[in-house]
Coordinates of C-alpha atoms in Angstrom, one line a residue:
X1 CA 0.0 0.0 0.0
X2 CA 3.1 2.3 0.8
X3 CA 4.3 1.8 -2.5
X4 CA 0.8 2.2 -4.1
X5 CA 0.9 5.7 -2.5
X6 CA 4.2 7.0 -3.9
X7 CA 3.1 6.1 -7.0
X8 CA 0.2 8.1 -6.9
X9 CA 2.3 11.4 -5.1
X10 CA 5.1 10.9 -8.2
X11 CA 2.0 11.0 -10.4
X12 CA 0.9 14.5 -9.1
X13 CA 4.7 15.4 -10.6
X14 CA 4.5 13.6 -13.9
X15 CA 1.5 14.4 -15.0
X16 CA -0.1 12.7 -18.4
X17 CA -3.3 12.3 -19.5
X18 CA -4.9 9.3 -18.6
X19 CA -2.7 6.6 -16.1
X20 CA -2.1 3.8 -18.7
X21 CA 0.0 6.3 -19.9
X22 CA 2.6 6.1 -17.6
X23 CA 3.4 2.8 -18.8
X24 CA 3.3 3.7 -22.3
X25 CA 6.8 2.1 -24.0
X26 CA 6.4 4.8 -26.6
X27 CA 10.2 6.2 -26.4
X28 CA 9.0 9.9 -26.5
X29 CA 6.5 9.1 -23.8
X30 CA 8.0 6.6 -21.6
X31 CA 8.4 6.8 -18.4
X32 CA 9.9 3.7 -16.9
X33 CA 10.5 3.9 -13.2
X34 CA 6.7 3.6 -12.9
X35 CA 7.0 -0.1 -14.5
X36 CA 9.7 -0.5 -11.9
X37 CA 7.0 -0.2 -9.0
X38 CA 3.9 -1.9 -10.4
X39 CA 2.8 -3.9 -13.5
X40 CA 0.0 -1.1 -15.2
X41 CA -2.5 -4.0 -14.7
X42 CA -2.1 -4.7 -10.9
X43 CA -1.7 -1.2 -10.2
X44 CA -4.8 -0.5 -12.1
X45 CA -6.5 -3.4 -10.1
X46 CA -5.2 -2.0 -6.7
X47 CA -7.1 1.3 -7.9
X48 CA -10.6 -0.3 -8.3
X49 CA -10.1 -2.3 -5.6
X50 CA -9.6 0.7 -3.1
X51 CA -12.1 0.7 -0.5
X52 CA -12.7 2.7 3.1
X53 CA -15.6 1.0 4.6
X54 CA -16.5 -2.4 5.3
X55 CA -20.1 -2.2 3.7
X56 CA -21.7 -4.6 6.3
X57 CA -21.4 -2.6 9.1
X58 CA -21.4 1.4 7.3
X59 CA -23.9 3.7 7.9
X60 CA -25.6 4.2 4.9
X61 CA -27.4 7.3 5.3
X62 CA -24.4 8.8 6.2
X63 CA -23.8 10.9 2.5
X64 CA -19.7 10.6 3.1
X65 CA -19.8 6.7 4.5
X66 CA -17.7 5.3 1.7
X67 CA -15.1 7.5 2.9
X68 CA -15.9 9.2 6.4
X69 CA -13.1 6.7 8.5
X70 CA -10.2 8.6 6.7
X71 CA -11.8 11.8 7.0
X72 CA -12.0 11.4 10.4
X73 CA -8.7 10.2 11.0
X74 CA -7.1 12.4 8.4
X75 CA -8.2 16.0 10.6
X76 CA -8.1 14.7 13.7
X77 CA -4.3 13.9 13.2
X78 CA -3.7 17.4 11.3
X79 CA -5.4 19.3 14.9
X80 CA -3.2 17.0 16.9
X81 CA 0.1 17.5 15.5
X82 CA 0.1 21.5 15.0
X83 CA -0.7 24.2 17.3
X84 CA -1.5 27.2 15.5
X85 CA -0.4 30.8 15.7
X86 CA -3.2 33.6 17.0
X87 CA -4.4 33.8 13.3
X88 CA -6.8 31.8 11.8
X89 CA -8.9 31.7 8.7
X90 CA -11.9 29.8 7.7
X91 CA -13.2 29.8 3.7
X92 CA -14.2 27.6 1.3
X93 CA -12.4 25.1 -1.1
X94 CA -13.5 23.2 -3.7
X95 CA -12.4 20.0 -5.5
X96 CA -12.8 19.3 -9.2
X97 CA -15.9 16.8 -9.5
X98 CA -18.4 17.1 -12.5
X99 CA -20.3 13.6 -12.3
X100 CA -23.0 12.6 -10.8
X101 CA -23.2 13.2 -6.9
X102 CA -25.8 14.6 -4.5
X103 CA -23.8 17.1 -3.2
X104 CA -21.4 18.4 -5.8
X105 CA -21.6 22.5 -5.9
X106 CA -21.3 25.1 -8.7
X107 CA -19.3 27.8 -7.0
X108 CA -18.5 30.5 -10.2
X109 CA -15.4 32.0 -8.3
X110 CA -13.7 29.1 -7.8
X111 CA -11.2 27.7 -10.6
X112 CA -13.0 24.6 -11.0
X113 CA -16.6 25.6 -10.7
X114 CA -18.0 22.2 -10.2
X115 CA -17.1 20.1 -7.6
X116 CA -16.7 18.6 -3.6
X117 CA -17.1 21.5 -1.7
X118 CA -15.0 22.0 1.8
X119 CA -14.7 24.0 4.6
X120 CA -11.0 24.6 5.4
X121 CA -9.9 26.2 8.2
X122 CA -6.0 27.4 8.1
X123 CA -3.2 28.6 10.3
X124 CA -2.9 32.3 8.6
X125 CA 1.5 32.5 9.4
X126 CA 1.6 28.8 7.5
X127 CA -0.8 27.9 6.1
X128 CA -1.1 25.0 7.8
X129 CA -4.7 23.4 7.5
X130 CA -6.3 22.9 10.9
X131 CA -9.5 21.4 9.6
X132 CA -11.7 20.3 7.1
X133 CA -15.5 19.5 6.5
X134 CA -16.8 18.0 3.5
X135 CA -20.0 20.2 3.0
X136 CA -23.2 17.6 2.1
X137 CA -25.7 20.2 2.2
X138 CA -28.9 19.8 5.5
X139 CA -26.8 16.5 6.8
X140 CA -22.9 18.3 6.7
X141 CA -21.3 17.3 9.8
X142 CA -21.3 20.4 12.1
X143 CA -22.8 21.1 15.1
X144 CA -26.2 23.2 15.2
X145 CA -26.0 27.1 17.4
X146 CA -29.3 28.6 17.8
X147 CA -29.0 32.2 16.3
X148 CA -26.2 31.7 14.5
X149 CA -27.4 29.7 11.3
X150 CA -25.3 27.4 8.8
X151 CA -22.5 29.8 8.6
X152 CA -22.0 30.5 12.1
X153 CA -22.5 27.0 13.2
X154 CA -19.9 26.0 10.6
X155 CA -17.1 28.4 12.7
X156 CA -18.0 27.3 15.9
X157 CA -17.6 23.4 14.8
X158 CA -14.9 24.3 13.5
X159 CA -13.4 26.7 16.6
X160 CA -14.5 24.5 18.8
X161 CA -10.8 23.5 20.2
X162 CA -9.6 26.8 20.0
X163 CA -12.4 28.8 21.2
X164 CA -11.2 30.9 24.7
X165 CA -6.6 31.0 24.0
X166 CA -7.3 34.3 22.0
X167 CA -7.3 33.8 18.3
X168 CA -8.3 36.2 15.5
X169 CA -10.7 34.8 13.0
X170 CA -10.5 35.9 9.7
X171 CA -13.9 35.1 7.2
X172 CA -15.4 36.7 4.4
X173 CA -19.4 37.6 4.2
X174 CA -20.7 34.6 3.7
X175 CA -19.9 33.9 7.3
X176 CA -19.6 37.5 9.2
X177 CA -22.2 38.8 11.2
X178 CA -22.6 41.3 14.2
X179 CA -24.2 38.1 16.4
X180 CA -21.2 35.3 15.5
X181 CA -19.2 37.9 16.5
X182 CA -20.8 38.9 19.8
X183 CA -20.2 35.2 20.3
X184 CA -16.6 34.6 19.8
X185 CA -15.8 38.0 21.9
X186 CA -17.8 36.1 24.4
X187 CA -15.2 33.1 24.2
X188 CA -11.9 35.6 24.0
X189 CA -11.7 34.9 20.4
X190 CA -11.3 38.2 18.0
X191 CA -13.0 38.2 14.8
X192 CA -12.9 40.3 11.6
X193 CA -14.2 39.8 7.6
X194 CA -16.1 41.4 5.1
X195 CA -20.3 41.6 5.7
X196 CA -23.2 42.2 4.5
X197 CA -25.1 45.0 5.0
X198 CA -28.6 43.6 5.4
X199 CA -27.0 40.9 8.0
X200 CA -29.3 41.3 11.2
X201 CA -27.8 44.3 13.8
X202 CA -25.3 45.8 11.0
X203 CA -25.8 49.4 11.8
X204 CA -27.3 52.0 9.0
X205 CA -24.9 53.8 7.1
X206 CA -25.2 57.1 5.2
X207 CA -26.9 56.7 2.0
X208 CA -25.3 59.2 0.1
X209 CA -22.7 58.1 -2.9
X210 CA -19.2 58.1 -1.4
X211 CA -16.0 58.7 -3.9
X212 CA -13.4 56.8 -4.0
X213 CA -11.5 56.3 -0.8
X214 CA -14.0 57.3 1.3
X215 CA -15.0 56.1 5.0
X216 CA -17.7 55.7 7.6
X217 CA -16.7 54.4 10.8
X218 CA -19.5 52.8 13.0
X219 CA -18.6 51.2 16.6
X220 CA -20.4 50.2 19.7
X221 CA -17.1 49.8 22.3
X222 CA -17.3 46.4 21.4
X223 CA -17.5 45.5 17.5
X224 CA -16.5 48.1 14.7
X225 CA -18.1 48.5 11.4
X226 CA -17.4 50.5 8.2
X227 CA -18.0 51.1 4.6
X228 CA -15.5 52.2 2.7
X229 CA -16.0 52.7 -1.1
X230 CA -12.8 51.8 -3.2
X231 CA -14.0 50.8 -6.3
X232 CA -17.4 49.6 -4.9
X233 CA -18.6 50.1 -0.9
X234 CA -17.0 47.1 1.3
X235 CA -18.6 46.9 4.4
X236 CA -16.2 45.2 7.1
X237 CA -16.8 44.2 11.0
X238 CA -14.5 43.9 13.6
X239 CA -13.8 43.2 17.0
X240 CA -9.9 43.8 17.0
X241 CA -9.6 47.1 15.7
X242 CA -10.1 50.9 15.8
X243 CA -11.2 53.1 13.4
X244 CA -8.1 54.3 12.0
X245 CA -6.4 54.3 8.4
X246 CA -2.6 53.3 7.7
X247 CA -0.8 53.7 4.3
X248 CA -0.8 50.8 1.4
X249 CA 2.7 51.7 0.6
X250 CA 1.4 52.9 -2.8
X251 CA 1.0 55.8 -4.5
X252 CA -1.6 57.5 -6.3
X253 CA -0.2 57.9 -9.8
X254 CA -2.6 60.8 -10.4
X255 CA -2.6 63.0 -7.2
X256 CA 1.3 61.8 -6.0
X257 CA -0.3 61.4 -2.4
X258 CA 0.1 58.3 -0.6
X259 CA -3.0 55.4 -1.0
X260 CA -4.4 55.1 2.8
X261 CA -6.6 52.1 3.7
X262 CA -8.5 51.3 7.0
X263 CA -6.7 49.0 9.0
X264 CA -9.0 46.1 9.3
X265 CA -9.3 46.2 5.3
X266 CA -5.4 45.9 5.1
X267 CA -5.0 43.0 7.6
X268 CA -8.0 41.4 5.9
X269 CA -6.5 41.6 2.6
X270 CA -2.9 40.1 4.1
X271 CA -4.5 37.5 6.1
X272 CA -7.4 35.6 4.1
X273 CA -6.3 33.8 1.6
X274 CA -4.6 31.0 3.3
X275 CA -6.9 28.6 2.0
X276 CA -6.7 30.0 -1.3
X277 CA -3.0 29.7 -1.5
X278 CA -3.1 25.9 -0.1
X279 CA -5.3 25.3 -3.0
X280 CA -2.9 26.3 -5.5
X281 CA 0.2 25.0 -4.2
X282 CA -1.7 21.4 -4.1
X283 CA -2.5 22.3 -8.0
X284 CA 0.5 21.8 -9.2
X285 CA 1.2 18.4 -7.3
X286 CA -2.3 17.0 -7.4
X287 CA -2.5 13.6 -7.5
X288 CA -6.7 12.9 -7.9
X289 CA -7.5 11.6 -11.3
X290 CA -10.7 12.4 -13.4
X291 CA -11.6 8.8 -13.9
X292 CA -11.8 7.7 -10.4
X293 CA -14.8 7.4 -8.0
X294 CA -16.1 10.6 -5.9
X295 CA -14.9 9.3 -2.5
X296 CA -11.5 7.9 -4.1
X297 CA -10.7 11.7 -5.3
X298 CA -11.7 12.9 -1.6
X299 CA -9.0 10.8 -0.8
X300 CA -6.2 11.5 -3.1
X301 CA -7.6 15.1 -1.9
X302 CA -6.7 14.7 1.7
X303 CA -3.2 13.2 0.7
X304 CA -2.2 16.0 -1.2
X305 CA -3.5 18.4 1.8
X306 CA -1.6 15.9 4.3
X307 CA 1.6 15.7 2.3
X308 CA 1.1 20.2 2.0
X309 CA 0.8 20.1 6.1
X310 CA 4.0 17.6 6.1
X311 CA 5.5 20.7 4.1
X312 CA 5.0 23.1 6.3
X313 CA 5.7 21.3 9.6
X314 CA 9.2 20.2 8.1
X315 CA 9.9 23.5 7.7
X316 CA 8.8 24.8 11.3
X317 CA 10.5 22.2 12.7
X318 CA 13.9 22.6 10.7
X319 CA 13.8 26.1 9.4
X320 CA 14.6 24.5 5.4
X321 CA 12.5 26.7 2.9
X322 CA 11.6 24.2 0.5
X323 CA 11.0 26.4 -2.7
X324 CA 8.6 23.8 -4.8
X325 CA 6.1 21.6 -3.1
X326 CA 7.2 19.3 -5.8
X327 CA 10.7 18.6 -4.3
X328 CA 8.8 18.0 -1.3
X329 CA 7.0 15.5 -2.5
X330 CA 9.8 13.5 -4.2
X331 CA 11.6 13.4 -0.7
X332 CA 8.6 11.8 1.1
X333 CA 8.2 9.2 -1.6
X334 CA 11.9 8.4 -1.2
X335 CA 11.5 7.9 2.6
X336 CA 8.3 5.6 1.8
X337 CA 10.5 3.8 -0.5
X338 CA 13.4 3.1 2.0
X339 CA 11.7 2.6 5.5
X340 CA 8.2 1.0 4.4
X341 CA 9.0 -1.1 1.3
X342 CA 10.7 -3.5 -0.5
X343 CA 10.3 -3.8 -4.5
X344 CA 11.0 -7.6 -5.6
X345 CA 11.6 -8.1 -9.6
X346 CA 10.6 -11.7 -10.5
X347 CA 11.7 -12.8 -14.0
X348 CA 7.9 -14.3 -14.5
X349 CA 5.3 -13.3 -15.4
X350 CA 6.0 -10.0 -16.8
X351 CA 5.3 -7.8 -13.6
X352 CA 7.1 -6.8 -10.2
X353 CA 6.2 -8.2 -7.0
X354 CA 5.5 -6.1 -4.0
X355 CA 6.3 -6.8 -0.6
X356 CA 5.2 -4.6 2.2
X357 CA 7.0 -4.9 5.8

């Protein structure tokens, strides 16, 4: 199985159109070393034979059953083995899926579009992610808050451990609101993100056309609100700053004064898109393929996020900047090869035999 693994990390390296491929003998195609680790038709065998559940005792109205046991293990090993830094940032993620499932989601900002939806929350210095819930619509695994609705109750699920050590919450509208707020001050957690204005206690703003750079400041000693018009109105809510403006570092190319911003809109801008960026470092080392099953991509999904947090714990731990996530991967495959498995050429039949210690 180790060895079944590596080959599908190198694969997220060499990438080719379809996996038969990578046994091609076609000299301006070939890449042998993969015919060194499998035989194309026991690996392909291995792959439709991969399986996460015994079917006999799975909960079948469960939407993520076939695959919920790895889940499970997968993020409760990535919350045990990092502690993260006061910042933290929850958004969505969404993995390429455009067959048939129940739950697949059209998201038009996304780079994919169609897909497995997630809810990722990240360690804002690293990037390390903390957690992740597979989002199945009414029966998504989170934990219910009166008041605070599907968005709310998604961060508090997801806080849950970290709620009350003083962290600062980063989320953008979909999840922001003056009430989920009140609630993490209430649990000495800080919160700020972009809002809607017709979310429930937002206060009234002036309704008079602002220009460009303008702001209104709204605050209650406890959460502060503003619109600010840049090149349409933002409205943002805070509970972990002031109402003050610092400079971009930019400069107006028209007026030669210096481009201000309000503070919370400049740390918002530098802190939330941790997810975003995990997303496309994993794109260029992605190892799910198109013609596998839903619940096998969630899987490859989670390896590629597990081999990201590897990344970034290697480098916390040793202070080595590994440039590429590609390089990465290549050394844990290595260290699979040498301390898991054994590869055994036979002269007969025409494959390799695997043994796994």
């Amino acid at each position: 199985m180790y060895t079944f693994l590596v080959t599908f990390l190198l694969m997220g390296i060499v990438k080719k159109n379809s996996l038969r491929e990578y046994w091609s003998t076609d000299p301006m195609f070939a890449t042998p070393f993969f015919a060194t680790l499998f035989s194309q038709d026991r690996f392909l065998a291995l792959l439709r034979c991969l399986h996460f559940v015994n079917n006999a005792t799975a909960i079948l109205s469960d939407p993520l059953h076939k695959i919920r046991n790895v889940l499970i293990s997968l993020t409760s090993a990535f919350g045990r083995v990092f502690v993260p830094y006061k910042d933290l940032c929850i958004d969505e993620s969404l993995m390429l899926w455009k067959g048939r499932l129940a739950f697949r989601q059209y998201i038009p900002s996304k780079r994919h579009r169609f897909g497995v939806k997630f809810f990722v929350m990240c360690d804002v210095k690293t990037g390390f992610v903390q957690d992740i819930i597979v989002y199945t619509g009414s029966t998504t695994d989170i934990k219910h808050y009166e008041g605070l609705g599907v968005s709310g109750s998604v961060v508090m699920t997801m806080l849950a451990p970290h709620l009350g050590k003083g962290h600062t919450l980063y989320v953008d509208n979909w999840y922001s609101s003056p009430t989920l707020f009140q609630h993490l001050l209430s649990n000495s957690t800080g919160a700020c993100g972009t809002v809607r204005s017709n979310r429930k206690g937002m206060p009234a703003f002036g309704c008079r056309k602002m220009q460009r750079g303008e702001v209104e400041f709204k605050e209650n000693g406890q959460q502060l609100a503003l619109k600010w018009h840049d090149k349409r109105d933002v409205h943002v809510l805070s509970t972990v700053h002031t109402a003050t403006m610092s400079a971009t570092g930019k400069v107006d190319h028209l007026t030669g004064e210096r481009k201000i911003k309000p503070d919370c809109v400049l740390d918002y801008n530098l802190k939330m898109g941790a997810v975003d960026k995990a997303d496309m470092i994993n794109s260029f080392v992605e190892c799910a393929r198109k013609t596998t099953k839903w619940y096998k991509n969630i899987f490859f999904h989670l390896i590629d996020t597990a081999v990201l947090n590897g990344s970034i714990v290697h480098r916390q731990l040793t202070g080595e900047m590994i440039t590429e996530q590609g390089i990465f991967v290549i050394g844990c495959t290595v260290h699979i090869q040498i301390h898991y498995a054994i590869i055994v050429t036979i002269s007969h039949p025409p494959t390799h035999c695997l043994i796994i210690l």
